PDB file of C-alpha atoms in Angstrom:
ATOM      1  CA  UNK A   1      -1.498 -11.620  13.791  1.00 80.00           C
ATOM      2  CA  UNK A   2      -0.769 -14.812  13.570  1.00 80.00           C
ATOM      3  CA  UNK A   3      -1.412 -18.658  13.978  1.00 77.00           C
ATOM      4  CA  UNK A   4       0.459 -20.987  16.487  1.00 78.00           C
ATOM      5  CA  UNK A   5       1.473 -22.307  13.739  1.00 79.00           C
ATOM      6  CA  UNK A   6       3.399 -19.251  12.746  1.00 83.00           C
ATOM      7  CA  UNK A   7       5.209 -17.975  16.064  1.00 85.00           C
ATOM      8  CA  UNK A   8       9.038 -17.807  13.911  1.00 88.00           C
ATOM      9  CA  UNK A   9       6.548 -15.189  11.487  1.00 88.00           C
ATOM     10  CA  UNK A  10       4.811 -12.781  13.827  1.00 89.00           C
ATOM     11  CA  UNK A  11       8.601 -12.616  16.057  1.00 92.00           C
ATOM     12  CA  UNK A  12      10.500 -11.982  13.010  1.00 91.00           C
ATOM     13  CA  UNK A  13       7.908  -9.993  12.323  1.00 91.00           C
ATOM     14  CA  UNK A  14       8.655  -7.943  15.831  1.00 93.00           C
ATOM     15  CA  UNK A  15      11.561  -7.571  15.553  1.00 94.00           C
ATOM     16  CA  UNK A  16      12.480  -5.629  12.471  1.00 93.00           C
ATOM     17  CA  UNK A  17       9.960  -3.760  13.327  1.00 92.00           C
ATOM     18  CA  UNK A  18       9.695  -0.210  15.675  1.00 93.00           C
ATOM     19  CA  UNK A  19       6.599   1.733  17.670  1.00 94.00           C
ATOM     20  CA  UNK A  20       3.937  -1.350  18.574  1.00 95.00           C
ATOM     21  CA  UNK A  21       2.902  -2.477  21.950  1.00 95.00           C
ATOM     22  CA  UNK A  22       1.433  -6.135  22.673  1.00 95.00           C
ATOM     23  CA  UNK A  23      -1.579  -7.306  22.874  1.00 95.00           C
ATOM     24  CA  UNK A  24      -2.557 -10.548  24.456  1.00 93.00           C
ATOM     25  CA  UNK A  25      -5.424 -12.304  23.698  1.00 93.00           C
ATOM     26  CA  UNK A  26      -8.077  -9.314  26.091  1.00 95.00           C
ATOM     27  CA  UNK A  27      -6.682  -6.377  24.325  1.00 96.00           C
ATOM     28  CA  UNK A  28      -7.012  -7.998  20.915  1.00 95.00           C
ATOM     29  CA  UNK A  29     -10.289  -7.909  22.197  1.00 95.00           C
ATOM     30  CA  UNK A  30     -10.610  -4.410  23.797  1.00 95.00           C
ATOM     31  CA  UNK A  31      -9.989  -2.871  20.291  1.00 95.00           C
ATOM     32  CA  UNK A  32     -11.459  -4.747  17.479  1.00 96.00           C
ATOM     33  CA  UNK A  33     -14.438  -6.841  20.091  1.00 96.00           C
ATOM     34  CA  UNK A  34     -15.416  -9.169  16.354  1.00 95.00           C
ATOM     35  CA  UNK A  35     -11.591 -10.916  16.683  1.00 94.00           C
ATOM     36  CA  UNK A  36     -12.927 -12.461  19.952  1.00 94.00           C
ATOM     37  CA  UNK A  37     -11.840 -15.202  20.740  1.00 90.00           C
ATOM     38  CA  UNK A  38      -9.519 -15.195  17.422  1.00 91.00           C
ATOM     39  CA  UNK A  39      -6.035 -14.620  18.427  1.00 90.00           C
ATOM     40  CA  UNK A  40      -4.175 -14.898  21.689  1.00 89.00           C
ATOM     41  CA  UNK A  41      -2.039 -11.725  21.011  1.00 89.00           C
ATOM     42  CA  UNK A  42      -0.941  -9.584  18.161  1.00 94.00           C
ATOM     43  CA  UNK A  43       0.864  -6.379  17.394  1.00 95.00           C
ATOM     44  CA  UNK A  44      -0.766  -2.963  18.167  1.00 96.00           C
ATOM     45  CA  UNK A  45       1.039   0.398  16.368  1.00 96.00           C
ATOM     46  CA  UNK A  46      -0.851   3.065  18.054  1.00 94.00           C
ATOM     47  CA  UNK A  47       0.460   5.684  15.362  1.00 91.00           C
ATOM     48  CA  UNK A  48      -0.236   4.066  12.219  1.00 88.00           C
ATOM     49  CA  UNK A  49      -3.769   4.788  10.653  1.00 83.00           C
ATOM     50  CA  UNK A  50      -5.240   4.823   6.667  1.00 86.00           C
ATOM     51  CA  UNK A  51      -6.761   5.176   4.627  1.00 86.00           C
ATOM     52  CA  UNK A  52      -9.318   5.094   1.585  1.00 89.00           C
ATOM     53  CA  UNK A  53      -7.559   6.816  -1.658  1.00 87.00           C
ATOM     54  CA  UNK A  54     -10.889   5.931  -3.427  1.00 88.00           C
ATOM     55  CA  UNK A  55     -11.453   9.151  -1.149  1.00 90.00           C
ATOM     56  CA  UNK A  56      -8.411  10.544  -0.652  1.00 90.00           C
ATOM     57  CA  UNK A  57      -8.067  12.091  -4.178  1.00 91.00           C
ATOM     58  CA  UNK A  58     -10.738  14.301  -5.091  1.00 94.00           C
ATOM     59  CA  UNK A  59      -9.958  15.446  -1.589  1.00 94.00           C
ATOM     60  CA  UNK A  60      -6.425  16.342  -3.349  1.00 92.00           C
ATOM     61  CA  UNK A  61      -7.188  17.007  -7.004  1.00 94.00           C
ATOM     62  CA  UNK A  62     -10.258  20.810  -5.216  1.00 96.00           C
ATOM     63  CA  UNK A  63      -7.041  21.410  -2.531  1.00 96.00           C
ATOM     64  CA  UNK A  64      -4.207  21.940  -5.898  1.00 94.00           C
ATOM     65  CA  UNK A  65      -7.587  23.628  -7.478  1.00 95.00           C
ATOM     66  CA  UNK A  66      -8.361  26.227  -4.928  1.00 97.00           C
ATOM     67  CA  UNK A  67      -4.139  27.021  -4.671  1.00 95.00           C
ATOM     68  CA  UNK A  68      -3.840  27.778  -7.628  1.00 95.00           C
ATOM     69  CA  UNK A  69      -2.970  24.917 -10.078  1.00 91.00           C
ATOM     70  CA  UNK A  70      -4.405  23.069 -12.724  1.00 90.00           C
ATOM     71  CA  UNK A  71      -5.267  20.049 -13.479  1.00 90.00           C
ATOM     72  CA  UNK A  72      -5.547  18.030 -17.197  1.00 87.00           C
ATOM     73  CA  UNK A  73      -6.659  14.548 -17.740  1.00 87.00           C
ATOM     74  CA  UNK A  74      -6.774  12.719 -20.416  1.00 83.00           C
ATOM     75  CA  UNK A  75      -3.831  13.682 -21.576  1.00 81.00           C
ATOM     76  CA  UNK A  76      -0.966  12.570 -22.781  1.00 78.00           C
ATOM     77  CA  UNK A  77       2.401  15.059 -22.049  1.00 74.00           C
ATOM     78  CA  UNK A  78       6.000  14.167 -22.216  1.00 72.00           C
ATOM     79  CA  UNK A  79       9.011  16.591 -19.248  1.00 68.00           C
ATOM     80  CA  UNK A  80      10.942  17.799 -22.178  1.00 70.00           C
ATOM     81  CA  UNK A  81       7.495  19.147 -23.561  1.00 75.00           C
ATOM     82  CA  UNK A  82       7.179  21.333 -21.317  1.00 77.00           C
ATOM     83  CA  UNK A  83       8.922  24.561 -19.916  1.00 79.00           C
ATOM     84  CA  UNK A  84       9.731  25.460 -16.830  1.00 85.00           C
ATOM     85  CA  UNK A  85      10.717  23.244 -13.461  1.00 90.00           C
ATOM     86  CA  UNK A  86       9.510  19.590 -14.344  1.00 91.00           C
ATOM     87  CA  UNK A  87       8.417  16.760 -11.195  1.00 93.00           C
ATOM     88  CA  UNK A  88       7.873  13.659 -13.410  1.00 93.00           C
ATOM     89  CA  UNK A  89       4.609  11.429 -11.537  1.00 92.00           C
ATOM     90  CA  UNK A  90       4.746   9.455 -14.863  1.00 92.00           C
ATOM     91  CA  UNK A  91       5.158   5.515 -13.152  1.00 94.00           C
ATOM     92  CA  UNK A  92       5.820   3.060 -14.937  1.00 94.00           C
ATOM     93  CA  UNK A  93       4.875   5.507 -18.387  1.00 92.00           C
ATOM     94  CA  UNK A  94       8.451   6.209 -17.254  1.00 93.00           C
ATOM     95  CA  UNK A  95      10.223   4.296 -18.989  1.00 94.00           C
ATOM     96  CA  UNK A  96      10.477   6.441 -21.534  1.00 91.00           C
ATOM     97  CA  UNK A  97      13.680   7.585 -19.743  1.00 91.00           C
ATOM     98  CA  UNK A  98      13.596   5.273 -16.895  1.00 94.00           C
ATOM     99  CA  UNK A  99      13.293   1.684 -18.813  1.00 95.00           C
ATOM    100  CA  UNK A 100      14.832   0.112 -15.745  1.00 95.00           C
ATOM    101  CA  UNK A 101      11.402   0.566 -14.224  1.00 96.00           C
ATOM    102  CA  UNK A 102       8.982  -2.041 -13.631  1.00 96.00           C
ATOM    103  CA  UNK A 103       5.834  -3.310 -12.915  1.00 96.00           C
ATOM    104  CA  UNK A 104       4.419  -5.169  -9.330  1.00 95.00           C
ATOM    105  CA  UNK A 105       1.116  -7.083  -9.853  1.00 94.00           C
ATOM    106  CA  UNK A 106      -0.940  -6.595  -7.648  1.00 92.00           C
ATOM    107  CA  UNK A 107      -4.920  -7.433  -6.886  1.00 94.00           C
ATOM    108  CA  UNK A 108      -6.773  -6.529  -3.669  1.00 94.00           C
ATOM    109  CA  UNK A 109     -10.919  -8.255  -3.107  1.00 96.00           C
ATOM    110  CA  UNK A 110     -13.367  -6.090  -1.898  1.00 97.00           C
ATOM    111  CA  UNK A 111     -16.261  -7.494   0.473  1.00 97.00           C
ATOM    112  CA  UNK A 112     -18.880  -6.160   1.494  1.00 98.00           C
ATOM    113  CA  UNK A 113     -20.009  -7.955   5.394  1.00 97.00           C
ATOM    114  CA  UNK A 114     -22.764  -5.969   8.614  1.00 96.00           C
ATOM    115  CA  UNK A 115     -21.989  -9.433  10.874  1.00 96.00           C
ATOM    116  CA  UNK A 116     -18.208  -8.506  11.217  1.00 95.00           C
ATOM    117  CA  UNK A 117     -16.735  -5.430  12.428  1.00 95.00           C
ATOM    118  CA  UNK A 118     -13.267  -3.306  12.536  1.00 95.00           C
ATOM    119  CA  UNK A 119     -11.659  -0.382  13.477  1.00 94.00           C
ATOM    120  CA  UNK A 120      -8.563  -0.504  12.078  1.00 94.00           C
ATOM    121  CA  UNK A 121      -6.298  -3.056   9.204  1.00 94.00           C
ATOM    122  CA  UNK A 122      -5.503  -5.780  10.620  1.00 94.00           C
ATOM    123  CA  UNK A 123      -2.513  -7.833   9.407  1.00 92.00           C
ATOM    124  CA  UNK A 124      -1.692 -11.288   9.226  1.00 88.00           C
ATOM    125  CA  UNK A 125       1.207 -12.530   9.313  1.00 86.00           C
ATOM    126  CA  UNK A 126       1.591 -16.221   7.289  1.00 78.00           C
ATOM    127  CA  UNK A 127       4.771 -17.123   5.614  1.00 75.00           C
ATOM    128  CA  UNK A 128       2.094 -17.299   1.936  1.00 73.00           C
ATOM    129  CA  UNK A 129       0.251 -14.923   2.525  1.00 70.00           C
ATOM    130  CA  UNK A 130       0.824 -11.076   2.571  1.00 71.00           C
ATOM    131  CA  UNK A 131      -2.206 -10.052   3.379  1.00 84.00           C
ATOM    132  CA  UNK A 132      -4.343  -6.830   5.906  1.00 92.00           C
ATOM    133  CA  UNK A 133      -8.151  -5.805   5.336  1.00 95.00           C
ATOM    134  CA  UNK A 134      -8.590  -2.533   5.812  1.00 94.00           C
ATOM    135  CA  UNK A 135     -12.321  -1.234   6.731  1.00 95.00           C
ATOM    136  CA  UNK A 136     -14.230   1.097   4.546  1.00 94.00           C
ATOM    137  CA  UNK A 137     -17.203   2.494   4.857  1.00 92.00           C
ATOM    138  CA  UNK A 138     -20.447   0.948   4.289  1.00 94.00           C
ATOM    139  CA  UNK A 139     -19.308  -1.992   5.663  1.00 95.00           C
ATOM    140  CA  UNK A 140     -17.435  -2.925   3.286  1.00 97.00           C
ATOM    141  CA  UNK A 141     -13.700  -3.947   3.853  1.00 97.00           C
ATOM    142  CA  UNK A 142     -10.165  -4.075   0.799  1.00 96.00           C
ATOM    143  CA  UNK A 143      -8.402  -7.317   1.430  1.00 96.00           C
ATOM    144  CA  UNK A 144      -5.207  -7.211   0.077  1.00 90.00           C
ATOM    145  CA  UNK A 145      -2.784  -7.408  -1.531  1.00 79.00           C
ATOM    146  CA  UNK A 146      -0.855 -10.519  -3.957  1.00 87.00           C
ATOM    147  CA  UNK A 147       2.952  -9.039  -5.124  1.00 88.00           C
ATOM    148  CA  UNK A 148       3.423 -11.374  -8.566  1.00 90.00           C
ATOM    149  CA  UNK A 149       6.949  -9.936 -10.765  1.00 92.00           C
ATOM    150  CA  UNK A 150       4.020  -9.721 -13.874  1.00 90.00           C
ATOM    151  CA  UNK A 151       3.106  -6.726 -15.419  1.00 92.00           C
ATOM    152  CA  UNK A 152      -0.890  -8.026 -16.895  1.00 89.00           C
ATOM    153  CA  UNK A 153      -3.335  -6.259 -15.608  1.00 87.00           C
ATOM    154  CA  UNK A 154      -5.734  -9.401 -14.802  1.00 89.00           C
ATOM    155  CA  UNK A 155      -6.802 -11.528 -10.824  1.00 93.00           C
ATOM    156  CA  UNK A 156      -6.108 -15.407 -10.815  1.00 91.00           C
ATOM    157  CA  UNK A 157      -7.737 -17.580  -9.923  1.00 93.00           C
ATOM    158  CA  UNK A 158      -4.664 -18.277  -7.185  1.00 91.00           C
ATOM    159  CA  UNK A 159      -4.518 -14.834  -5.892  1.00 92.00           C
ATOM    160  CA  UNK A 160      -8.115 -15.169  -5.140  1.00 93.00           C
ATOM    161  CA  UNK A 161      -8.426 -18.322  -3.444  1.00 92.00           C
ATOM    162  CA  UNK A 162      -5.894 -17.531  -1.350  1.00 90.00           C
ATOM    163  CA  UNK A 163      -6.970 -14.318  -0.466  1.00 92.00           C
ATOM    164  CA  UNK A 164     -10.667 -14.523   0.092  1.00 93.00           C
ATOM    165  CA  UNK A 165      -9.578 -18.332   2.169  1.00 90.00           C
ATOM    166  CA  UNK A 166      -6.461 -15.878   3.976  1.00 87.00           C
ATOM    167  CA  UNK A 167     -10.014 -13.672   5.299  1.00 91.00           C
ATOM    168  CA  UNK A 168     -11.878 -15.879   6.305  1.00 91.00           C
ATOM    169  CA  UNK A 169      -9.122 -17.806   8.687  1.00 88.00           C
ATOM    170  CA  UNK A 170      -8.664 -14.118  10.519  1.00 91.00           C
ATOM    171  CA  UNK A 171     -13.024 -14.225  11.516  1.00 94.00           C
ATOM    172  CA  UNK A 172     -14.854 -16.667   9.516  1.00 94.00           C
ATOM    173  CA  UNK A 173     -17.840 -14.315   8.688  1.00 94.00           C
ATOM    174  CA  UNK A 174     -16.156 -13.656   5.393  1.00 95.00           C
ATOM    175  CA  UNK A 175     -16.999 -16.299   4.216  1.00 94.00           C
ATOM    176  CA  UNK A 176     -20.447 -15.081   4.132  1.00 95.00           C
ATOM    177  CA  UNK A 177     -19.433 -11.946   2.231  1.00 97.00           C
ATOM    178  CA  UNK A 178     -20.756 -10.615  -1.023  1.00 97.00           C
ATOM    179  CA  UNK A 179     -17.913  -9.930  -3.155  1.00 97.00           C
ATOM    180  CA  UNK A 180     -18.336  -5.911  -4.392  1.00 97.00           C
ATOM    181  CA  UNK A 181     -14.547  -5.746  -6.843  1.00 96.00           C
ATOM    182  CA  UNK A 182     -11.905  -7.715  -7.718  1.00 96.00           C
ATOM    183  CA  UNK A 183      -9.032  -5.755  -9.108  1.00 95.00           C
ATOM    184  CA  UNK A 184      -5.455  -5.385  -9.693  1.00 95.00           C
ATOM    185  CA  UNK A 185      -2.811  -2.310 -10.693  1.00 93.00           C
ATOM    186  CA  UNK A 186       1.306  -2.868 -11.380  1.00 94.00           C
ATOM    187  CA  UNK A 187       2.778  -0.397  -9.346  1.00 95.00           C
ATOM    188  CA  UNK A 188       6.326   0.672 -10.217  1.00 96.00           C
ATOM    189  CA  UNK A 189       9.370  -0.630  -8.970  1.00 96.00           C
ATOM    190  CA  UNK A 190      13.498   0.019  -9.910  1.00 96.00           C
ATOM    191  CA  UNK A 191      15.353  -3.690  -9.543  1.00 96.00           C
ATOM    192  CA  UNK A 192      16.049  -2.354  -5.840  1.00 95.00           C
ATOM    193  CA  UNK A 193      12.975  -0.894  -4.880  1.00 94.00           C
ATOM    194  CA  UNK A 194      13.495   1.406  -3.278  1.00 94.00           C
ATOM    195  CA  UNK A 195      12.019   5.222  -4.877  1.00 95.00           C
ATOM    196  CA  UNK A 196      14.214   7.263  -6.321  1.00 95.00           C
ATOM    197  CA  UNK A 197      13.814  11.571  -7.126  1.00 96.00           C
ATOM    198  CA  UNK A 198      16.554  11.259 -10.082  1.00 95.00           C
ATOM    199  CA  UNK A 199      17.341  15.374 -10.879  1.00 93.00           C
ATOM    200  CA  UNK A 200      18.964  16.646 -14.080  1.00 89.00           C
ATOM    201  CA  UNK A 201      18.809  20.665 -14.916  1.00 83.00           C
ATOM    202  CA  UNK A 202      15.069  21.167 -14.431  1.00 86.00           C
ATOM    203  CA  UNK A 203      13.891  17.992 -14.812  1.00 91.00           C
ATOM    204  CA  UNK A 204      12.820  16.512 -11.963  1.00 95.00           C
ATOM    205  CA  UNK A 205      11.895  12.546 -11.406  1.00 95.00           C
ATOM    206  CA  UNK A 206       9.766  11.096  -9.079  1.00 96.00           C
ATOM    207  CA  UNK A 207       9.410   6.984  -9.532  1.00 96.00           C
ATOM    208  CA  UNK A 208       9.831   3.138  -7.265  1.00 96.00           C
ATOM    209  CA  UNK A 209       6.766   3.313  -4.880  1.00 94.00           C
ATOM    210  CA  UNK A 210       6.960  -0.317  -5.040  1.00 94.00           C
ATOM    211  CA  UNK A 211       4.311  -1.661  -2.959  1.00 88.00           C
ATOM    212  CA  UNK A 212       4.165   1.620  -0.809  1.00 86.00           C
ATOM    213  CA  UNK A 213       2.863   4.375  -2.848  1.00 85.00           C
ATOM    214  CA  UNK A 214       0.855   5.842  -1.607  1.00 81.00           C
ATOM    215  CA  UNK A 215       1.973   5.814   2.213  1.00 84.00           C
ATOM    216  CA  UNK A 216       5.845   7.539   0.419  1.00 89.00           C
ATOM    217  CA  UNK A 217       4.104   9.504  -1.522  1.00 91.00           C
ATOM    218  CA  UNK A 218       4.072  12.871   1.114  1.00 91.00           C
ATOM    219  CA  UNK A 219       7.436  11.827   3.079  1.00 93.00           C
ATOM    220  CA  UNK A 220       8.722  12.216  -1.224  1.00 95.00           C
ATOM    221  CA  UNK A 221       6.503  15.590  -1.880  1.00 94.00           C
ATOM    222  CA  UNK A 222       8.864  17.457   0.735  1.00 95.00           C
ATOM    223  CA  UNK A 223      11.274  16.194  -0.409  1.00 96.00           C
ATOM    224  CA  UNK A 224      11.220  16.861  -3.504  1.00 96.00           C
ATOM    225  CA  UNK A 225       9.675  20.275  -2.555  1.00 94.00           C
ATOM    226  CA  UNK A 226      12.952  21.104  -0.280  1.00 95.00           C
ATOM    227  CA  UNK A 227      15.465  21.065  -3.914  1.00 94.00           C
ATOM    228  CA  UNK A 228      12.414  23.134  -5.259  1.00 93.00           C
ATOM    229  CA  UNK A 229      12.402  25.680  -2.893  1.00 93.00           C
ATOM    230  CA  UNK A 230      15.283  25.894  -1.324  1.00 92.00           C
ATOM    231  CA  UNK A 231      17.603  24.026  -3.049  1.00 91.00           C
ATOM    232  CA  UNK A 232      18.233  20.701  -0.832  1.00 91.00           C
ATOM    233  CA  UNK A 233      19.847  17.238  -1.765  1.00 91.00           C
ATOM    234  CA  UNK A 234      18.704  13.989   0.349  1.00 89.00           C
ATOM    235  CA  UNK A 235      21.090  11.316  -0.557  1.00 87.00           C
ATOM    236  CA  UNK A 236      19.502   9.335   0.521  1.00 87.00           C
ATOM    237  CA  UNK A 237      17.353   9.150  -2.340  1.00 90.00           C
ATOM    238  CA  UNK A 238      17.939  12.023  -4.694  1.00 91.00           C
ATOM    239  CA  UNK A 239      20.363  11.365  -7.852  1.00 88.00           C
ATOM    240  CA  UNK A 240      20.963  14.449  -9.339  1.00 82.00           C
ATOM    241  CA  UNK A 241      22.792  13.708 -12.992  1.00 64.00           C
TER     242      UNK A 241
END
């Protein structure tokens, strides 16, 4: 969705994407009653979903353990120090073998309010703020996210103000929300911002997922498994030495 002054960006986004349905003001209100009267139209992606990484990761760890895998936290081990097939998913820490990786900082804010309810992520099309608001449990919302070509872990005043101002533009109730957390992280990216599976003998490096790590990870995992089990090569993302 967008404000009327950003209509051109909204239509461009509609042209560049697929799988969506255009909604009028009444349909927007039917899907998200809290947005009643806020937007006259929107793009609805019925097949899209969202997960909360902090809730999903413990479940993934449990399933790995149940399947016979072992997880060791706080242990440093390099790919060359392990026998057999090694899949290197170290992100930015893999720059010792992939020096062209860079970190792209993303900042986010988590707020809490019971004055607004959302059933799904809401993205605001804006020329400066690529804003999305994702509902979480306990009346909390994650507001993100910036994309800054810097490798520090701080959150700038400008970014915090822009994220919170954009959220307020989606709904004034966010102006009275309580700030629960402000944080940042570094996304590993190659110069072309595309993911890569690099294969060298029995060493496989999966990296460069940029802004889409949690979304692309299942697809890259399937491609990697297909290579390990059946030798299948995907020419779009795989590079073989």
